[in-house]
Amino acid sequence: MNPDFTTIASDKAAGLFPSYIDYIRFPRFRNLAANARVDFEFPITAFVGQNGCGKSSALQALFGVPKGKSVSTYWFTTALDPIENLRPEDRHCFVYSYNGTGDEVVKRRINKKGQPDLFDTSEPIAAYGMTMGVRHPPVEKEVIYINFRAIPNAFEKAFHRVRPPTPGIQGHLRMRSKVLRNALDKQYDYRFSIESRPQEFVIREDMLRVAEKILGRSYRGAKVVKHALFGEPGYSVFLETEKAKYTDAFAGSGESAVMLLLHELSYAKKGSLLLLDEPETSLHPGAQEELMRYLASICIKQRIQIVFCTHSPTLINGLPPAAIKVFSPDPSGTFRIVQGVSSREAFGYIGHQISDKMTLRVEDRLAQMILQRVIDDEVVPCAHMFDICFIPGGCDEMKKDSVVFSSHDQKNVVMILDGGKKPSGPLMDPSMIPNSQYEDLYWG
């Protein structure tokens, strides 16, 4: 386990995370099972599951938790995807608690005239299992939400607006790139009012060093520029190495994403809520490992509560079970939230193949069939983690094999005996067995 995770757990137990969100539950929300719940027992939380299982929906709900924020920023009704108008007690909502008080705050869809998608706080609602009486205030907390699947840079947004790209768009981008270059050199012309000038942010030196660790490259400098010169608001990233200067138009998409993340975190306040949707996008496993180390470090230094959606075994590997929440299909057609699963178990839910399976060796075919049935019925998502082997020769052969496995330090092999050769008398104290009889213990 990452040693930082131990520190994070200790800091959480000591109450060092301000305005900490303890849990969120969903009496009714989108495609989640009724009363699904997430307990944030660890300040870094991973939402794991297959596509379309409600992970991003829950992440967007968290965006709407703090005061002044609404999930309607990302979820709103349209003619193609209408949100049905329900009775007040059946409306989409979520309930959460923070700072360890147990006091609950409810936010639900209000369906206000002129604002049909507004989610706002309301009085406690008995139908949601809330304690009636005092209306508690929402948590005040800065929130940073980054969807790594949907952050193409300004150049890509303009270039791919028409498919396939036309020769005309290339000329447009050449012209606008020149204007952007002049703007960066502070050579503004009549096109710009003060409000519309590109905003330039230099990536700090310490953040550059972080980027180097994550991306495995050396940088002399980097800038993030917010502008609308290519047609709509977006970001451009300017990078400089020892050998070249280039923009995100020719950088790897992973480079752009990491720089934008570091830019956002440069301004993050202590105790912020950081929400990341598939941060593994365009990053190789080694880069993902370094990203997780960095996230753990800022969790400690800035007391940032982090929640992310992922399909990546690399990102969840090593996280404690308290940090992993699996979104899994329910027979009703909704998605339940399974808590407290290990990273290996979570791999099963997302269909990741395990190379170091646990081998279970049994004495006969009946034992093999019984054990297989138990695994298939009780640990369905994790069934692929086990190989059940019937060993001809029964207990005697298994005892011989145990010597081989022990000598090779194989820790993923388990012998399961049926007890048919259990000694009738008391077992001998191992410390009383002479060395000359050790062979007899193993070979029978």
CSV table of C-alpha atoms in Angstrom, one decimal:
chain,number,residue,atom,x,y,z
A,1,MET,CA,0.0,0.0,0.0
A,2,ASN,CA,1.1,3.5,-0.7
A,3,PRO,CA,2.5,4.8,2.6
A,4,ASP,CA,0.6,8.1,2.0
A,5,PHE,CA,-2.6,6.1,2.3
A,6,THR,CA,-1.8,5.3,5.9
A,7,THR,CA,-1.2,9.0,6.6
A,8,ILE,CA,-4.4,9.9,4.9
A,9,ALA,CA,-6.4,7.4,7.0
A,10,SER,CA,-4.8,8.8,10.2
A,11,ASP,CA,-5.5,12.4,9.2
A,12,LYS,CA,-9.1,11.5,8.4
A,13,ALA,CA,-9.5,9.8,11.8
A,14,ALA,CA,-8.1,13.0,13.5
A,15,GLY,CA,-10.7,15.1,11.8
A,16,LEU,CA,-8.2,17.2,9.8
A,17,PHE,CA,-10.3,17.5,6.6
A,18,PRO,CA,-12.5,20.6,6.7
A,19,SER,CA,-16.1,20.4,5.6
A,20,TYR,CA,-15.6,16.7,4.8
A,21,ILE,CA,-18.5,15.0,3.1
A,22,ASP,CA,-19.3,11.9,5.1
A,23,TYR,CA,-21.8,10.2,2.8
A,24,ILE,CA,-24.3,10.8,0.1
A,25,ARG,CA,-27.4,8.7,-0.5
A,26,PHE,CA,-29.9,8.6,-3.3
A,27,PRO,CA,-33.6,8.0,-2.4
A,28,ARG,CA,-34.3,8.5,-6.1
A,29,PHE,CA,-31.7,9.6,-8.6
A,30,ARG,CA,-31.4,8.8,-12.3
A,31,ASN,CA,-30.5,5.1,-12.9
A,32,LEU,CA,-29.3,4.3,-9.4
A,33,ALA,CA,-31.1,1.8,-7.2
A,34,ALA,CA,-33.5,3.4,-4.7
A,35,ASN,CA,-31.6,4.5,-1.6
A,36,ALA,CA,-28.2,3.7,-3.0
A,37,ARG,CA,-25.5,5.1,-0.7
A,38,VAL,CA,-21.8,6.0,-0.7
A,39,ASP,CA,-19.9,6.3,2.5
A,40,PHE,CA,-16.7,8.3,2.1
A,41,GLU,CA,-14.7,6.4,4.7
A,42,PHE,CA,-11.4,7.4,3.0
A,43,PRO,CA,-10.6,10.8,1.6
A,44,ILE,CA,-9.7,9.3,-1.8
A,45,THR,CA,-12.7,7.4,-3.3
A,46,ALA,CA,-12.9,5.5,-6.5
A,47,PHE,CA,-16.1,4.9,-8.4
A,48,VAL,CA,-15.6,1.6,-10.3
A,49,GLY,CA,-17.9,-0.1,-12.8
A,50,GLN,CA,-18.7,-0.8,-16.4
A,51,ASN,CA,-19.9,1.9,-18.9
A,52,GLY,CA,-23.4,3.3,-18.2
A,53,CYS,CA,-23.7,2.1,-14.7
A,54,GLY,CA,-24.2,5.5,-13.0
A,55,LYS,CA,-20.7,6.4,-11.9
A,56,SER,CA,-20.7,9.8,-13.7
A,57,SER,CA,-24.2,10.5,-12.5
A,58,ALA,CA,-23.1,10.1,-8.9
A,59,LEU,CA,-20.0,12.2,-9.5
A,60,GLN,CA,-22.2,15.0,-11.0
A,61,ALA,CA,-24.4,14.8,-8.0
A,62,LEU,CA,-21.4,15.4,-5.8
A,63,PHE,CA,-20.7,18.5,-7.9
A,64,GLY,CA,-24.1,19.7,-6.9
A,65,VAL,CA,-23.6,19.1,-3.2
A,66,PRO,CA,-21.8,22.4,-2.1
A,67,LYS,CA,-23.7,25.7,-1.7
A,68,GLY,CA,-24.3,27.5,-4.9
A,69,LYS,CA,-23.7,24.4,-7.1
A,70,SER,CA,-26.3,22.4,-9.0
A,71,VAL,CA,-26.2,19.0,-10.7
A,72,SER,CA,-28.3,20.7,-13.5
A,73,THR,CA,-25.0,22.1,-14.8
A,74,TYR,CA,-24.5,18.7,-16.3
A,75,TRP,CA,-27.9,17.0,-16.2
A,76,PHE,CA,-30.9,18.9,-17.7
A,77,THR,CA,-34.0,18.0,-19.6
A,78,THR,CA,-34.2,18.1,-23.4
A,79,ALA,CA,-36.8,17.1,-26.0
A,80,LEU,CA,-34.8,13.9,-26.7
A,81,ASP,CA,-34.0,13.1,-23.0
A,82,PRO,CA,-36.8,14.6,-21.0
A,83,ILE,CA,-36.7,14.4,-17.2
A,84,GLU,CA,-40.2,13.4,-16.1
A,85,ASN,CA,-42.1,15.7,-13.8
A,86,LEU,CA,-43.0,13.6,-10.7
A,87,ARG,CA,-44.9,14.2,-7.6
A,88,PRO,CA,-42.9,16.2,-5.1
A,89,GLU,CA,-42.1,13.2,-2.9
A,90,ASP,CA,-40.9,11.2,-5.9
A,91,ARG,CA,-38.6,13.8,-7.5
A,92,HIS,CA,-35.0,13.1,-8.2
A,93,CYS,CA,-32.9,14.0,-5.2
A,94,PHE,CA,-29.9,13.2,-3.0
A,95,VAL,CA,-29.2,13.5,0.7
A,96,TYR,CA,-25.8,14.0,2.3
A,97,SER,CA,-24.1,14.7,5.6
A,98,TYR,CA,-20.8,16.4,6.4
A,99,ASN,CA,-18.4,17.2,9.2
A,100,GLY,CA,-19.3,14.1,11.2
A,101,THR,CA,-22.5,15.7,12.7
A,102,GLY,CA,-25.0,13.2,11.2
A,103,ASP,CA,-27.2,16.2,10.2
A,104,GLU,CA,-28.6,15.7,6.7
A,105,VAL,CA,-29.1,18.1,3.8
A,106,VAL,CA,-31.4,17.2,1.0
A,107,LYS,CA,-31.2,18.7,-2.5
A,108,ARG,CA,-34.0,17.8,-5.0
A,109,ARG,CA,-35.3,18.9,-8.4
A,110,ILE,CA,-37.5,21.8,-7.7
A,111,ASN,CA,-39.1,22.2,-11.2
A,112,LYS,CA,-39.2,26.0,-10.8
A,113,LYS,CA,-40.8,28.1,-13.5
A,114,GLY,CA,-38.1,29.3,-15.8
A,115,GLN,CA,-35.6,26.9,-14.1
A,116,PRO,CA,-37.1,23.4,-14.7
A,117,ASP,CA,-33.8,21.6,-13.9
A,118,LEU,CA,-32.9,23.5,-10.7
A,119,PHE,CA,-31.8,21.3,-7.7
A,120,ASP,CA,-32.1,23.2,-4.4
A,121,THR,CA,-32.1,22.4,-0.7
A,122,SER,CA,-35.5,21.9,1.0
A,123,GLU,CA,-37.0,21.1,4.4
A,124,PRO,CA,-36.3,17.6,5.7
A,125,ILE,CA,-38.5,15.0,4.0
A,126,ALA,CA,-39.9,12.1,6.0
A,127,ALA,CA,-40.3,9.9,2.9
A,128,TYR,CA,-36.5,10.0,2.5
A,129,GLY,CA,-35.9,8.7,6.0
A,130,MET,CA,-34.7,12.2,7.3
A,131,THR,CA,-35.2,13.5,10.8
A,132,MET,CA,-37.9,16.1,10.7
A,133,GLY,CA,-37.3,19.6,12.1
A,134,VAL,CA,-34.3,21.7,11.5
A,135,ARG,CA,-33.3,22.6,7.9
A,136,HIS,CA,-29.5,22.3,7.9
A,137,PRO,CA,-27.4,24.6,5.6
A,138,PRO,CA,-25.5,23.1,2.6
A,139,VAL,CA,-21.8,22.5,2.9
A,140,GLU,CA,-19.6,25.4,1.8
A,141,LYS,CA,-16.8,24.0,-0.2
A,142,GLU,CA,-14.9,24.8,-3.4
A,143,VAL,CA,-15.5,22.1,-6.0
A,144,ILE,CA,-13.3,21.3,-9.1
A,145,TYR,CA,-14.8,19.0,-11.7
A,146,ILE,CA,-12.8,17.7,-14.6
A,147,ASN,CA,-14.1,15.3,-17.2
A,148,PHE,CA,-11.0,13.9,-18.9
A,149,ARG,CA,-13.0,12.4,-21.7
A,150,ALA,CA,-14.3,15.9,-22.7
A,151,ILE,CA,-11.4,18.3,-22.4
A,152,PRO,CA,-10.2,18.6,-26.0
A,153,ASN,CA,-8.1,21.7,-26.4
A,154,ALA,CA,-9.3,24.8,-28.3
A,155,PHE,CA,-7.5,23.8,-31.5
A,156,GLU,CA,-9.0,20.3,-31.6
A,157,LYS,CA,-12.5,21.6,-30.8
A,158,ALA,CA,-12.3,23.9,-33.8
A,159,PHE,CA,-10.5,21.4,-36.1
A,160,HIS,CA,-12.9,18.6,-35.5
A,161,ARG,CA,-16.1,20.7,-35.6
A,162,VAL,CA,-16.6,19.6,-39.2
A,163,ARG,CA,-16.0,16.0,-40.2
A,164,PRO,CA,-14.0,15.5,-42.1
A,165,PRO,CA,-12.0,18.7,-41.5
A,166,THR,CA,-12.1,21.0,-44.6
A,167,PRO,CA,-9.2,22.9,-46.1
A,168,GLY,CA,-11.0,26.1,-45.0
A,169,ILE,CA,-10.7,25.3,-41.4
A,170,GLN,CA,-6.9,25.0,-41.7
A,171,GLY,CA,-6.6,28.5,-43.1
A,172,HIS,CA,-8.9,29.8,-40.3
A,173,LEU,CA,-6.7,28.1,-37.7
A,174,ARG,CA,-3.5,29.5,-39.2
A,175,MET,CA,-4.9,33.0,-39.1
A,176,ARG,CA,-6.3,32.7,-35.6
A,177,SER,CA,-3.1,31.1,-34.3
A,178,LYS,CA,-1.2,34.2,-35.5
A,179,VAL,CA,-3.6,36.4,-33.6
A,180,LEU,CA,-3.2,34.2,-30.5
A,181,ARG,CA,0.6,34.4,-30.8
A,182,ASN,CA,0.5,38.2,-31.0
A,183,ALA,CA,-1.8,38.3,-28.0
A,184,LEU,CA,0.6,36.2,-26.0
A,185,ASP,CA,3.3,38.8,-26.9
A,186,LYS,CA,0.9,41.5,-25.6
A,187,GLN,CA,0.4,42.9,-29.1
A,188,TYR,CA,-3.3,43.4,-28.8
A,189,ASP,CA,-5.3,44.9,-31.6
A,190,TYR,CA,-8.9,46.2,-32.1
A,191,ARG,CA,-10.3,42.7,-31.9
A,192,PHE,CA,-9.9,42.6,-28.1
A,193,SER,CA,-11.7,44.4,-25.4
A,194,ILE,CA,-10.1,44.0,-22.0
A,195,GLU,CA,-12.7,41.4,-21.1
A,196,SER,CA,-12.1,39.3,-24.2
A,197,ARG,CA,-8.3,39.2,-24.1
A,198,PRO,CA,-6.8,35.7,-23.8
A,199,GLN,CA,-6.0,34.8,-20.2
A,200,GLU,CA,-2.5,33.4,-19.7
A,201,PHE,CA,-1.5,31.3,-16.8
A,202,VAL,CA,2.1,30.1,-16.3
A,203,ILE,CA,2.5,26.7,-14.8
A,204,ARG,CA,4.5,27.0,-11.6
A,205,GLU,CA,8.0,25.5,-11.4
A,206,ASP,CA,6.9,23.0,-8.7
A,207,MET,CA,3.9,21.9,-10.9
A,208,LEU,CA,6.3,21.4,-13.9
A,209,ARG,CA,8.3,19.0,-11.8
A,210,VAL,CA,5.1,17.1,-11.0
A,211,ALA,CA,4.2,17.0,-14.7
A,212,GLU,CA,7.7,15.6,-15.4
A,213,LYS,CA,7.2,12.7,-12.9
A,214,ILE,CA,3.8,11.8,-14.3
A,215,LEU,CA,4.6,12.1,-18.0
A,216,GLY,CA,8.2,11.0,-17.9
A,217,ARG,CA,9.5,14.1,-19.8
A,218,SER,CA,11.5,17.2,-19.0
A,219,TYR,CA,10.0,20.7,-19.5
A,220,ARG,CA,11.6,24.1,-19.4
A,221,GLY,CA,8.2,25.8,-19.2
A,222,ALA,CA,4.5,25.6,-19.8
A,223,LYS,CA,1.5,27.9,-20.1
A,224,VAL,CA,-2.2,27.5,-20.2
A,225,VAL,CA,-4.2,30.1,-22.1
A,226,LYS,CA,-8.0,30.5,-21.9
A,227,HIS,CA,-9.5,32.1,-25.0
A,228,ALA,CA,-12.2,31.9,-27.7
A,229,LEU,CA,-10.1,32.8,-30.8
A,230,PHE,CA,-10.9,29.5,-32.5
A,231,GLY,CA,-14.6,30.0,-32.3
A,232,GLU,CA,-15.7,28.9,-28.8
A,233,PRO,CA,-14.2,29.1,-25.3
A,234,GLY,CA,-11.4,26.7,-24.6
A,235,TYR,CA,-7.8,26.2,-23.5
A,236,SER,CA,-4.6,26.1,-25.4
A,237,VAL,CA,-1.4,24.6,-23.7
A,238,PHE,CA,2.0,25.9,-24.7
A,239,LEU,CA,4.9,23.6,-23.9
A,240,GLU,CA,8.7,24.0,-24.0
A,241,THR,CA,11.4,21.4,-23.7
A,242,GLU,CA,15.1,21.5,-24.2
A,243,LYS,CA,14.7,20.8,-27.9
A,244,ALA,CA,11.3,22.2,-28.9
A,245,LYS,CA,8.4,24.6,-28.3
A,246,TYR,CA,5.0,23.3,-29.3
A,247,THR,CA,1.3,23.6,-28.4
A,248,ASP,CA,-1.3,21.1,-27.5
A,249,ALA,CA,-2.2,20.8,-31.2
A,250,PHE,CA,0.9,18.6,-31.6
A,251,ALA,CA,1.3,17.4,-28.0
A,252,GLY,CA,-0.1,14.1,-26.7
A,253,SER,CA,-3.6,14.4,-25.3
A,254,GLY,CA,-2.2,13.1,-22.0
A,255,GLU,CA,0.2,16.0,-21.8
A,256,SER,CA,-2.7,18.5,-22.3
A,257,ALA,CA,-4.9,16.8,-19.7
A,258,VAL,CA,-2.2,16.7,-17.0
A,259,MET,CA,-1.2,20.3,-17.6
A,260,LEU,CA,-4.8,21.4,-17.3
A,261,LEU,CA,-5.3,19.4,-14.1
A,262,LEU,CA,-2.1,20.9,-12.6
A,263,HIS,CA,-3.3,24.4,-13.6
A,264,GLU,CA,-6.6,23.9,-11.8
A,265,LEU,CA,-5.0,22.5,-8.7
A,266,SER,CA,-2.6,25.5,-8.6
A,267,TYR,CA,-5.5,27.6,-7.5
A,268,ALA,CA,-7.3,25.0,-5.4
A,269,LYS,CA,-8.2,26.1,-1.8
A,270,LYS,CA,-7.5,24.0,1.2
A,271,GLY,CA,-10.4,21.5,1.8
A,272,SER,CA,-11.6,21.6,-1.7
A,273,LEU,CA,-13.6,18.8,-3.4
A,274,LEU,CA,-11.9,17.4,-6.5
A,275,LEU,CA,-14.0,15.3,-8.9
A,276,LEU,CA,-12.3,13.5,-11.8
A,277,ASP,CA,-14.0,11.5,-14.5
A,278,GLU,CA,-11.7,8.9,-16.0
A,279,PRO,CA,-8.4,10.6,-15.2
A,280,GLU,CA,-6.6,7.6,-16.8
A,281,THR,CA,-7.7,8.8,-20.3
A,282,SER,CA,-4.6,9.0,-22.6
A,283,LEU,CA,-2.2,8.0,-19.8
A,284,HIS,CA,-0.2,4.8,-19.8
A,285,PRO,CA,-0.1,2.7,-16.6
A,286,GLY,CA,3.2,4.2,-15.3
A,287,ALA,CA,1.8,7.7,-15.7
A,288,GLN,CA,-1.4,6.6,-13.9
A,289,GLU,CA,0.7,5.4,-11.0
A,290,GLU,CA,2.5,8.7,-10.7
A,291,LEU,CA,-0.8,10.6,-11.0
A,292,MET,CA,-2.2,8.6,-8.0
A,293,ARG,CA,1.0,9.3,-6.0
A,294,TYR,CA,0.5,13.0,-6.7
A,295,LEU,CA,-3.2,12.9,-5.8
A,296,ALA,CA,-2.4,11.2,-2.5
A,297,SER,CA,0.2,13.9,-1.7
A,298,ILE,CA,-2.2,16.9,-2.3
A,299,CYS,CA,-4.8,15.1,-0.3
A,300,ILE,CA,-2.4,15.2,2.6
A,301,LYS,CA,-1.0,18.7,2.0
A,302,GLN,CA,-4.2,20.5,1.1
A,303,ARG,CA,-6.8,18.3,2.8
A,304,ILE,CA,-8.5,17.9,-0.5
A,305,GLN,CA,-11.3,15.3,-0.7
A,306,ILE,CA,-10.9,13.4,-4.0
A,307,VAL,CA,-13.5,11.3,-5.8
A,308,PHE,CA,-12.9,9.8,-9.3
A,309,CYS,CA,-14.6,7.5,-11.7
A,310,THR,CA,-12.4,4.9,-13.4
A,311,HIS,CA,-12.1,1.7,-15.4
A,312,SER,CA,-8.4,1.5,-14.6
A,313,PRO,CA,-7.0,-1.4,-12.5
A,314,THR,CA,-3.8,0.7,-12.1
A,315,LEU,CA,-5.5,3.6,-10.4
A,316,ILE,CA,-7.4,1.4,-7.8
A,317,ASN,CA,-4.6,-1.0,-7.2
A,318,GLY,CA,-3.4,-0.6,-3.6
A,319,LEU,CA,-6.4,1.5,-2.5
A,320,PRO,CA,-7.9,0.2,0.7
A,321,PRO,CA,-11.4,-1.5,0.4
A,322,ALA,CA,-13.0,1.5,2.2
A,323,ALA,CA,-12.0,3.7,-0.8
A,324,ILE,CA,-13.5,1.5,-3.5
A,325,LYS,CA,-17.2,1.8,-4.5
A,326,VAL,CA,-18.4,-0.6,-7.2
A,327,PHE,CA,-21.5,0.3,-9.4
A,328,SER,CA,-23.1,-3.0,-10.4
A,329,PRO,CA,-26.2,-3.9,-12.4
A,330,ASP,CA,-29.3,-4.8,-10.3
A,331,PRO,CA,-31.9,-7.3,-11.4
A,332,SER,CA,-34.4,-4.4,-11.4
A,333,GLY,CA,-32.5,-2.7,-14.2
A,334,THR,CA,-31.0,-0.1,-11.9
A,335,PHE,CA,-27.5,0.0,-10.5
A,336,ARG,CA,-26.6,-0.7,-6.9
A,337,ILE,CA,-23.5,0.6,-5.1
A,338,VAL,CA,-21.3,-2.1,-3.5
A,339,GLN,CA,-18.9,-0.8,-0.8
A,340,GLY,CA,-15.9,-2.2,0.9
A,341,VAL,CA,-14.5,-4.4,-1.9
A,342,SER,CA,-10.8,-5.0,-2.5
A,343,SER,CA,-9.1,-3.8,-5.7
A,344,ARG,CA,-8.9,-7.5,-6.9
A,345,GLU,CA,-12.6,-7.9,-6.4
A,346,ALA,CA,-13.3,-4.7,-8.2
A,347,PHE,CA,-11.3,-5.9,-11.2
A,348,GLY,CA,-13.9,-8.7,-11.5
A,349,TYR,CA,-16.8,-6.2,-11.8
A,350,ILE,CA,-15.1,-4.4,-14.7
A,351,GLY,CA,-14.1,-7.6,-16.5
A,352,HIS,CA,-10.3,-7.2,-16.0
A,353,GLN,CA,-8.5,-10.5,-16.3
A,354,ILE,CA,-6.4,-11.5,-13.3
A,355,SER,CA,-3.0,-13.1,-14.2
A,356,ASP,CA,-2.2,-14.4,-10.7
A,357,LYS,CA,-5.3,-16.3,-9.9
A,358,MET,CA,-5.8,-18.2,-6.7
A,359,THR,CA,-5.6,-21.9,-7.2
A,360,LEU,CA,-7.8,-24.0,-5.0
A,361,ARG,CA,-6.8,-27.7,-4.9
A,362,VAL,CA,-9.4,-30.2,-3.7
A,363,GLU,CA,-9.4,-34.0,-3.1
A,364,ASP,CA,-12.1,-35.2,-5.4
A,365,ARG,CA,-14.6,-34.1,-8.1
A,366,LEU,CA,-17.5,-33.8,-5.6
A,367,ALA,CA,-15.5,-31.2,-3.6
A,368,GLN,CA,-14.6,-29.4,-6.9
A,369,MET,CA,-18.3,-29.2,-7.9
A,370,ILE,CA,-19.5,-28.0,-4.4
A,371,LEU,CA,-16.8,-25.3,-4.3
A,372,GLN,CA,-17.5,-24.1,-7.8
A,373,ARG,CA,-21.2,-23.8,-7.0
A,374,VAL,CA,-20.5,-21.8,-3.9
A,375,ILE,CA,-18.2,-19.4,-5.8
A,376,ASP,CA,-20.6,-19.0,-8.7
A,377,ASP,CA,-23.5,-18.2,-6.3
A,378,GLU,CA,-21.8,-16.1,-3.6
A,379,VAL,CA,-18.9,-14.3,-5.3
A,380,VAL,CA,-20.2,-13.9,-8.9
A,381,PRO,CA,-18.0,-10.9,-9.9
A,382,CYS,CA,-14.9,-12.6,-8.5
A,383,ALA,CA,-15.4,-16.1,-9.8
A,384,HIS,CA,-12.7,-15.5,-12.5
A,385,MET,CA,-10.2,-15.0,-9.7
A,386,PHE,CA,-10.1,-18.7,-8.8
A,387,ASP,CA,-9.0,-21.9,-10.5
A,388,ILE,CA,-10.4,-25.1,-8.8
A,389,CYS,CA,-8.3,-28.2,-9.4
A,390,PHE,CA,-9.2,-31.8,-8.6
A,391,ILE,CA,-6.0,-33.7,-7.8
A,392,PRO,CA,-6.2,-37.5,-8.5
A,393,GLY,CA,-4.7,-39.4,-5.5
A,394,GLY,CA,-6.5,-37.4,-2.9
A,395,CYS,CA,-5.0,-36.2,0.3
A,396,ASP,CA,-1.8,-38.2,0.1
A,397,GLU,CA,-0.8,-36.6,-3.3
A,398,MET,CA,-1.8,-33.1,-2.1
A,399,LYS,CA,0.5,-33.5,0.9
A,400,LYS,CA,3.4,-34.3,-1.4
A,401,ASP,CA,2.5,-31.3,-3.7
A,402,SER,CA,2.5,-29.0,-0.7
A,403,VAL,CA,6.3,-29.5,-0.3
A,404,VAL,CA,6.8,-28.3,-3.9
A,405,PHE,CA,4.6,-25.3,-3.5
A,406,SER,CA,6.3,-24.3,-0.2
A,407,SER,CA,9.8,-24.6,-1.6
A,408,HIS,CA,8.9,-22.3,-4.5
A,409,ASP,CA,7.2,-19.8,-2.1
A,410,GLN,CA,3.9,-20.0,-4.1
A,411,LYS,CA,1.4,-18.0,-2.0
A,412,ASN,CA,-1.6,-18.2,-4.3
A,413,VAL,CA,-2.3,-22.0,-3.8
A,414,VAL,CA,-4.7,-23.2,-1.2
A,415,MET,CA,-5.2,-26.9,-0.2
A,416,ILE,CA,-8.8,-27.7,0.8
A,417,LEU,CA,-9.2,-31.1,2.6
A,418,ASP,CA,-12.5,-32.8,3.4
A,419,GLY,CA,-11.3,-34.0,6.8
A,420,GLY,CA,-11.5,-37.7,5.9
A,421,LYS,CA,-8.1,-38.4,7.3
A,422,LYS,CA,-8.3,-36.2,10.4
A,423,PRO,CA,-6.2,-37.8,13.2
A,424,SER,CA,-8.3,-39.6,15.9
A,425,GLY,CA,-5.9,-38.6,18.7
A,426,PRO,CA,-4.6,-35.2,19.8
A,427,LEU,CA,-2.1,-33.4,17.5
A,428,MET,CA,1.6,-33.4,18.5
A,429,ASP,CA,3.1,-30.1,19.6
A,430,PRO,CA,5.3,-29.1,16.6
A,431,SER,CA,8.2,-28.0,18.9
A,432,MET,CA,8.4,-31.6,20.3
A,433,ILE,CA,8.9,-33.2,16.9
A,434,PRO,CA,12.6,-34.3,16.4
A,435,ASN,CA,14.3,-33.3,13.2
A,436,SER,CA,14.6,-36.9,12.1
A,437,GLN,CA,10.8,-37.1,11.7
A,438,TYR,CA,10.3,-34.0,9.6
A,439,GLU,CA,10.2,-36.1,6.4
A,440,ASP,CA,7.4,-38.3,7.8
A,441,LEU,CA,5.3,-35.2,8.4
A,442,TYR,CA,5.2,-34.4,4.7
A,443,TRP,CA,5.4,-37.7,3.0
A,444,GLY,CA,3.0,-39.7,5.2
